[in-house]
Coordinates of C-alpha atoms and ligand atoms in Angstrom, one line a residue:
M1 CA 0.0 0.0 0.0
A2 CA 1.4 3.4 -1.0
E3 CA 1.7 5.8 1.8
E4 CA -0.5 8.9 1.5
K5 CA 1.5 12.0 0.7
P6 CA 0.6 15.0 2.9
L7 CA 0.4 17.3 -0.2
T8 CA -0.3 16.6 -3.9
V9 CA 0.9 19.4 -6.1
V10 CA 0.6 20.1 -9.9
T11 CA 1.9 23.0 -11.9
C12 CA 1.0 23.9 -15.5
T13 CA 1.3 26.8 -17.9
A14 CA -1.2 28.0 -20.5
P15 CA -1.2 30.4 -23.4
V16 CA -2.9 33.6 -24.4
N17 CA -5.0 33.6 -27.6
I18 CA -6.0 36.3 -30.0
A19 CA -9.2 36.1 -31.9
V20 CA -9.3 36.7 -35.7
I21 CA -13.0 36.0 -35.8
K22 CA -14.3 37.7 -32.6
Y23 CA -16.5 36.4 -29.9
W24 CA -18.8 39.2 -28.7
G25 CA -22.1 38.4 -27.0
K26 CA -23.7 35.6 -25.0
R27 CA -27.0 33.8 -25.3
D28 CA -26.5 32.3 -21.8
E29 CA -24.7 34.4 -19.2
E30 CA -24.5 31.6 -16.6
L31 CA -23.0 28.9 -18.8
I32 CA -21.2 31.4 -21.0
L33 CA -22.7 30.3 -24.4
P34 CA -21.9 32.7 -27.3
I35 CA -24.2 34.1 -30.0
N36 CA -21.6 33.2 -32.6
S37 CA -18.6 30.9 -33.2
S38 CA -15.1 32.4 -33.1
L39 CA -11.6 31.5 -34.1
S40 CA -8.2 32.4 -32.6
V41 CA -4.5 32.0 -32.8
T42 CA -2.8 30.6 -29.7
L43 CA 0.3 32.7 -28.9
H44 CA 3.6 31.2 -27.8
Q45 CA 4.2 30.7 -24.1
D46 CA 7.9 31.6 -24.4
Q47 CA 6.6 35.2 -24.5
L48 CA 3.2 35.2 -22.8
K49 CA 1.9 32.7 -20.3
T50 CA 0.1 32.0 -17.1
T51 CA 1.6 29.6 -14.6
T52 CA -0.7 27.9 -12.1
T53 CA 0.0 25.6 -9.2
A54 CA -2.8 23.7 -7.5
A55 CA -2.4 21.6 -4.4
I56 CA -4.7 19.4 -2.3
S57 CA -4.0 18.3 1.3
R58 CA -6.0 16.8 4.1
D59 CA -4.7 19.6 6.3
F60 CA -6.1 22.5 4.2
K61 CA -9.1 24.2 6.0
E62 CA -10.6 26.0 3.0
D63 CA -10.2 26.6 -0.7
R64 CA -7.7 29.5 -1.2
L65 CA -6.5 31.5 -4.2
W66 CA -3.5 33.7 -4.9
L67 CA -3.2 35.8 -8.1
N68 CA 0.2 37.3 -8.8
G69 CA 1.2 36.8 -5.2
E70 CA -1.9 38.5 -3.6
E71 CA -4.6 36.5 -2.0
A72 CA -7.9 36.8 -4.0
D73 CA -11.5 36.0 -3.4
V74 CA -12.1 32.3 -3.9
G75 CA -15.8 32.9 -3.9
H76 CA -15.9 34.4 -7.4
P77 CA -18.8 32.7 -9.2
R78 CA -16.8 31.8 -12.3
L79 CA -14.0 30.4 -10.3
Q80 CA -16.5 28.4 -8.3
S81 CA -18.1 27.1 -11.5
C82 CA -14.8 25.7 -12.7
L83 CA -13.9 24.2 -9.3
R84 CA -17.3 22.6 -9.0
E85 CA -17.2 21.2 -12.6
M86 CA -13.7 19.7 -12.2
R87 CA -14.6 18.1 -8.9
R88 CA -17.8 16.7 -10.5
L89 CA -15.8 15.2 -13.4
A90 CA -13.2 13.8 -11.0
R91 CA -16.0 12.1 -9.0
K92 CA -17.7 10.8 -12.1
R93 CA -14.4 9.4 -13.4
R94 CA -13.5 7.7 -10.1
G95 CA -17.0 6.5 -9.5
G96 CA -16.3 3.0 -11.0
S97 CA -12.7 1.9 -10.8
A98 CA -11.2 4.2 -8.1
G99 CA -9.0 3.1 -5.3
A100 CA -10.1 3.6 -1.7
A101 CA -8.1 6.9 -1.2
A102 CA -9.5 8.7 -4.2
P103 CA -12.9 9.8 -3.1
L104 CA -11.4 11.1 0.1
S105 CA -9.0 13.4 -1.6
L106 CA -11.8 14.9 -3.6
A107 CA -13.2 16.2 -0.4
Y108 CA -9.9 17.9 0.4
K109 CA -9.7 21.7 0.0
V110 CA -7.5 23.1 -2.8
H111 CA -5.0 25.9 -2.8
V112 CA -4.3 27.6 -6.1
A113 CA -1.6 30.1 -7.0
S114 CA -1.4 31.7 -10.4
V115 CA 1.0 34.2 -12.0
N116 CA 1.2 35.9 -15.4
N117 CA 4.6 36.6 -17.0
F118 CA 3.1 39.7 -18.6
P119 CA 1.7 42.9 -17.0
T120 CA -2.1 42.5 -16.5
A121 CA -2.3 46.3 -17.1
A122 CA -1.0 45.8 -20.7
G123 CA -4.5 44.8 -21.5
L124 CA -3.6 41.4 -22.8
A125 CA -6.2 38.7 -22.3
S126 CA -5.1 37.4 -18.9
S127 CA -8.5 35.8 -18.1
A128 CA -8.3 33.4 -21.1
A129 CA -4.9 32.1 -20.1
G130 CA -5.8 32.2 -16.4
Y131 CA -8.9 30.0 -16.7
A132 CA -7.4 27.7 -19.3
C133 CA -4.4 27.2 -16.9
L134 CA -6.7 26.6 -13.9
V135 CA -8.7 24.0 -15.6
H136 CA -5.8 22.2 -17.1
T137 CA -4.0 22.1 -13.8
L138 CA -7.0 20.9 -11.8
A139 CA -7.5 18.2 -14.5
R140 CA -4.0 16.9 -13.9
L141 CA -4.4 17.1 -10.1
Y142 CA -7.6 15.1 -10.2
G143 CA -6.7 12.8 -13.1
V144 CA -9.5 14.0 -15.3
E145 CA -9.1 13.6 -19.1
G146 CA -11.1 14.4 -22.2
E147 CA -13.2 17.4 -23.2
L148 CA -12.2 20.3 -20.9
S149 CA -12.7 23.4 -23.1
E150 CA -16.3 23.2 -21.9
V151 CA -15.2 23.8 -18.3
A152 CA -12.7 26.5 -19.2
R153 CA -15.5 28.3 -21.2
Q154 CA -17.4 28.6 -17.9
G155 CA -14.5 30.6 -16.5
S156 CA -14.2 33.0 -19.4
G157 CA -15.6 32.4 -22.9
S158 CA -12.3 33.0 -24.7
A159 CA -10.5 30.7 -22.3
C160 CA -11.9 27.6 -24.1
R161 CA -9.8 28.5 -27.1
S162 CA -6.6 28.7 -24.9
M163 CA -7.0 24.9 -24.2
L164 CA -5.6 24.2 -27.6
G165 CA -2.4 25.2 -29.5
G166 CA -2.1 26.6 -33.0
F167 CA -5.4 27.7 -34.5
A168 CA -8.6 27.0 -32.5
Q169 CA -12.2 27.5 -33.2
W170 CA -14.9 27.8 -30.5
L171 CA -18.1 26.2 -31.9
M172 CA -21.1 28.1 -30.6
G173 CA -23.2 25.0 -30.3
E174 CA -27.0 24.8 -30.1
R175 CA -27.8 22.9 -26.9
P176 CA -29.1 24.8 -24.0
D177 CA -26.8 22.8 -21.6
G178 CA -23.7 24.0 -23.6
K179 CA -22.3 20.4 -24.1
D180 CA -21.7 21.2 -27.8
S181 CA -20.2 24.7 -27.1
I182 CA -16.5 23.6 -27.3
A183 CA -13.2 24.5 -28.7
Q184 CA -11.5 22.4 -31.5
Q185 CA -8.2 22.7 -33.1
V186 CA -8.2 23.9 -36.8
A187 CA -4.5 23.5 -37.3
P188 CA -1.5 22.8 -35.0
E189 CA 1.1 25.5 -34.2
M190 CA 3.7 24.2 -36.7
H191 CA 1.2 24.4 -39.5
W192 CA 2.2 27.9 -40.5
P193 CA 5.9 28.3 -39.4
E194 CA 6.4 31.8 -41.0
L195 CA 3.5 33.4 -39.1
R196 CA 4.5 36.1 -36.6
V197 CA 2.6 38.2 -34.2
L198 CA 3.5 41.7 -33.0
I199 CA 1.7 43.2 -30.0
L200 CA 1.9 46.9 -30.0
V201 CA 1.4 48.0 -26.5
V202 CA 0.0 51.5 -26.7
S203 CA -1.3 52.2 -23.3
A204 CA -1.2 50.8 -19.8
E205 CA -4.5 52.4 -18.8
K206 CA -7.3 50.2 -17.6
K207 CA -9.9 49.6 -20.2
P208 CA -13.1 51.7 -19.6
V209 CA -15.7 48.8 -20.0
G210 CA -14.8 45.2 -19.4
S211 CA -15.7 42.7 -22.1
T212 CA -18.3 40.9 -19.9
A213 CA -20.3 44.0 -19.3
G214 CA -19.6 45.5 -22.7
M215 CA -20.9 42.5 -24.7
Q216 CA -24.0 42.3 -22.6
T217 CA -24.9 45.9 -23.4
S218 CA -24.1 45.1 -27.1
V219 CA -26.5 42.1 -27.1
D220 CA -29.2 44.2 -25.5
T221 CA -28.9 47.2 -27.8
S222 CA -27.0 46.6 -31.1
P223 CA -28.9 45.5 -34.2
L224 CA -25.6 45.3 -36.0
L225 CA -24.3 42.7 -33.6
K226 CA -27.4 40.6 -34.2
H227 CA -26.9 40.8 -37.9
R228 CA -23.2 40.0 -37.5
A229 CA -23.9 36.9 -35.4
E230 CA -26.6 35.6 -37.7
A231 CA -25.6 36.6 -41.2
V232 CA -21.9 37.4 -41.2
V233 CA -19.9 35.2 -38.9
P234 CA -21.0 31.8 -40.2
E235 CA -19.6 32.4 -43.6
R236 CA -16.5 34.1 -42.2
M237 CA -15.7 31.1 -40.0
A238 CA -15.7 28.8 -43.1
Q239 CA -13.6 31.3 -45.1
M240 CA -11.1 31.8 -42.2
I241 CA -10.6 28.0 -41.8
Q242 CA -9.9 27.8 -45.5
F243 CA -7.4 30.6 -45.5
I244 CA -5.5 29.1 -42.5
R245 CA -5.5 25.6 -44.1
Q246 CA -4.1 27.1 -47.3
R247 CA -1.7 29.4 -45.5
D248 CA -3.2 32.2 -47.6
F249 CA -1.9 35.4 -45.8
E250 CA -3.7 37.7 -48.2
G251 CA -7.1 36.1 -47.3
F252 CA -6.3 35.6 -43.7
G253 CA -5.0 39.2 -43.2
Q254 CA -7.9 40.9 -45.0
L255 CA -10.5 38.9 -43.1
T256 CA -8.8 39.4 -39.8
M257 CA -8.8 43.2 -40.2
K258 CA -12.4 43.3 -41.4
D259 CA -13.6 41.2 -38.5
S260 CA -11.8 43.4 -36.0
N261 CA -13.3 46.5 -37.6
Q262 CA -16.8 45.0 -37.5
F263 CA -16.4 44.1 -33.9
H264 CA -15.5 47.7 -33.1
A265 CA -18.4 48.9 -35.3
T266 CA -20.8 46.8 -33.1
C267 CA -19.2 48.6 -30.1
L268 CA -20.1 51.9 -31.6
D269 CA -23.6 50.6 -32.5
T270 CA -24.0 49.7 -28.8
F271 CA -26.1 52.2 -26.8
P272 CA -24.5 54.0 -25.0
P273 CA -21.6 53.4 -27.3
I274 CA -18.3 51.7 -26.2
F275 CA -14.9 53.0 -27.5
Y276 CA -12.0 50.6 -27.2
L277 CA -9.8 52.0 -29.9
N278 CA -8.1 55.3 -29.2
D279 CA -6.2 57.8 -31.4
V280 CA -3.0 55.7 -31.4
S281 CA -5.0 52.6 -32.4
R282 CA -6.5 54.4 -35.3
R283 CA -3.0 55.7 -36.4
I284 CA -1.8 52.0 -36.3
I285 CA -4.8 51.0 -38.6
A286 CA -3.9 53.8 -41.0
L287 CA -0.2 52.9 -40.9
A288 CA -1.0 49.2 -41.7
H289 CA -3.1 50.2 -44.7
R290 CA -0.4 52.5 -46.0
F291 CA 2.3 49.8 -45.5
N292 CA 0.1 47.3 -47.5
A293 CA -0.7 49.8 -50.2
H294 CA 3.1 50.5 -50.6
H295 CA 3.7 46.8 -51.1
G296 CA 0.6 46.3 -53.3
K297 CA -0.5 43.4 -51.1
T298 CA -1.5 42.5 -47.6
K299 CA 1.8 42.3 -45.7
V300 CA 0.5 43.1 -42.2
A301 CA -3.0 42.7 -40.6
Y302 CA -4.1 44.3 -37.4
T303 CA -6.7 43.2 -34.9
F304 CA -7.9 44.8 -31.6
D305 CA -9.8 43.3 -28.6
A306 CA -11.5 45.2 -25.8
G307 CA -8.7 47.7 -25.5
P308 CA -6.4 50.0 -27.5
N309 CA -3.4 47.7 -28.0
A310 CA -2.9 46.4 -31.6
V311 CA -2.0 42.8 -32.4
V312 CA -0.4 42.7 -35.9
F313 CA 0.0 39.5 -37.9
T314 CA 2.7 39.3 -40.5
L315 CA 5.1 36.8 -42.0
A316 CA 8.8 36.3 -40.9
D317 CA 10.2 38.0 -44.0
T318 CA 8.3 41.3 -43.2
V319 CA 9.1 41.6 -39.5
D320 CA 12.3 43.5 -39.6
E321 CA 11.0 46.1 -42.0
F322 CA 7.7 46.6 -40.2
V323 CA 9.4 46.9 -36.8
E324 CA 11.5 49.7 -38.3
V325 CA 8.4 51.4 -39.7
V326 CA 6.8 51.3 -36.3
K327 CA 9.9 52.7 -34.7
G328 CA 9.9 55.5 -37.3
S329 CA 6.2 56.3 -36.8
F330 CA 6.2 56.1 -33.0
P331 CA 9.8 57.0 -32.0
P332 CA 10.5 55.3 -28.7
E333 CA 11.0 57.5 -25.7
S334 CA 14.1 56.6 -23.7
N335 CA 12.2 55.4 -20.6
G336 CA 14.8 52.7 -20.0
D337 CA 12.4 50.0 -21.4
Q338 CA 13.5 47.9 -24.3
F339 CA 11.4 48.8 -27.3
L340 CA 11.3 45.4 -28.9
K341 CA 10.7 42.5 -26.5
G342 CA 10.2 38.8 -27.1
L343 CA 11.6 37.3 -30.3
P344 CA 14.5 39.2 -31.9
A345 CA 14.3 41.2 -35.1
G346 CA 17.1 42.2 -37.4
P347 CA 18.0 45.6 -38.8
A348 CA 16.3 47.0 -41.9
S349 CA 16.9 50.0 -44.0
L350 CA 13.8 51.7 -45.3
S351 CA 13.7 53.0 -48.8
D352 CA 13.1 56.7 -49.4
E353 CA 9.8 55.9 -51.1
L354 CA 8.6 53.9 -48.1
L355 CA 9.7 56.6 -45.7
S356 CA 7.8 59.3 -47.6
T357 CA 4.6 57.4 -48.3
V358 CA 4.2 55.3 -45.2
V359 CA 6.0 56.9 -42.2
L360 CA 4.1 60.2 -41.9
E361 CA 3.9 62.5 -38.9
P362 CA 5.7 60.5 -36.2
V363 CA 4.2 60.5 -32.8
P364 CA 6.9 60.1 -30.2
G365 CA 6.2 57.8 -27.3
A366 CA 2.7 56.7 -28.4
I367 CA 3.7 53.0 -28.4
R368 CA 5.4 51.8 -25.2
Y369 CA 6.9 48.7 -26.6
I370 CA 6.5 45.9 -29.2
L371 CA 6.3 42.2 -28.1
L372 CA 7.2 39.9 -31.0
T373 CA 5.9 36.3 -30.8
K374 CA 4.5 33.5 -32.9
P375 CA 1.8 30.8 -32.7
G376 CA 2.5 28.2 -30.0
P377 CA 1.2 25.1 -28.2
G378 CA -1.6 24.6 -25.7
P379 CA -1.3 24.1 -21.9
Q380 CA 1.8 22.3 -20.7
P381 CA 2.7 20.6 -17.4
L382 CA 5.8 21.9 -15.6
D383 CA 7.4 18.8 -14.1
D384 CA 10.3 20.5 -12.2
P385 CA 9.2 20.6 -8.6
N386 CA 11.4 23.7 -8.1
L387 CA 8.9 25.6 -10.3
H388 CA 5.9 25.0 -8.1
L389 CA 4.3 28.3 -6.9
L390 CA 3.2 26.7 -3.6
G391 CA 5.7 25.5 -1.0
A392 CA 5.6 22.3 1.1
D393 CA 3.3 24.2 3.5
G394 CA 0.8 24.8 0.7
L395 CA 1.4 28.6 0.8
P396 CA 2.9 30.8 -1.9
R397 CA 6.6 30.7 -2.0
S398 CA 8.2 34.1 -1.5
S399 CA 9.5 34.1 -5.0
A400 CA 6.0 33.5 -6.5
Ligands
DP6_1 C1 -13.0 41.0 -27.6 O1 -13.8 35.9 -23.0 O2 -13.1 38.1 -21.9 O3 -11.4 39.5 -26.6 O4 -16.7 35.4 -21.6 O5 -17.4 37.5 -20.4 O6 -15.2 36.3 -19.9 P1 -16.2 36.6 -20.9 O7 -15.5 37.5 -22.1 P2 -14.1 37.4 -22.7 O8 -14.3 38.2 -24.1 C2 -13.4 38.2 -25.1 C3 -13.8 39.2 -26.1 C4 -12.7 39.6 -27.2 C5 -12.9 38.7 -28.4 C6 -12.4 37.3 -28.4 O9 -11.5 37.0 -27.6 O10 -13.0 36.5 -29.1

């Protein structure tokens, strides 16, 4: 008989994703069921990730949660939904063949610690990576396998797509119980090796309206959103999947920009209107179109979520030149910060023609930094016990 360990600990990491066909609007608030399907690119965890440690012990008195080192409210309804679902799945799985100790450990309280390696204030989708990581980590802790995007979805809609690497679609489903509202991989991360992603961080301000509240108002008031969900997105989903399968950057880029623009149009059509793009966002949009016009084809494609930061897709052979164009258009302020973070880029010299037609009216300091990354894999276990965020006492390590 194996001796019972005082503490069972699991640590995993999970990625951020960026939608190219946007999710905006729920038909069921409780279960987080969307009014349209959506599709995203999973970003590489070498640049952006959430790390989560979950531990169970007979000695824990209550469920507890630490986010970026600070204790947080474990009673949050969406966190509770995920915890409840994972415990239910674990119970179900062990119902038949389980050993004697298993049902007991399910009654144990859990401690969870989670950290992001990127600033939450940068407006990057931390809740998607956070809930994907929580669900994946609890699944490993409880030995649950199979369809888990459905559980991550109940933490945050976009989180279900972070359960998969590469290119992922979230099928809206039809059932009222949400069993068919799940994420599926469209293509793995190595499918399109040349694809690159630049995040242009324009502002660290907190967004004015959160996505959860924003999309609810949109559902209640925007006729454009209703039209989009019913008549536009179904066809776009099919087109986007084709463009990705064929690695057609022209098609992928055009549709990505159009879908971002339509999402922001539904925000303007919301009453009262919601503004996520700011002046710098709009300058980036204009810059991308000038850059593409100069080249006579789609070389860069922007998309914006519920905030002013731009995410720009491009191919490896265009990165150096575009980074140089961004530097020229938004000359970095020497604030000690490195302007290009993440993957490296090489030098590029810009032609006079490009400088005179694309790099117009520079705005110093408007972009804080660029983060260069690429598509990446889904959630991963971290097997090195030194990397656990919780110590042997089940409390956050001082370094966490
Ligand atoms: C604009 O997934 O954050 O990023 O389901 O209420 O948690 P909740 O919303 P959330 O919304 C994401 C909206 C978006 C588009 C997208 O990621 O598809």
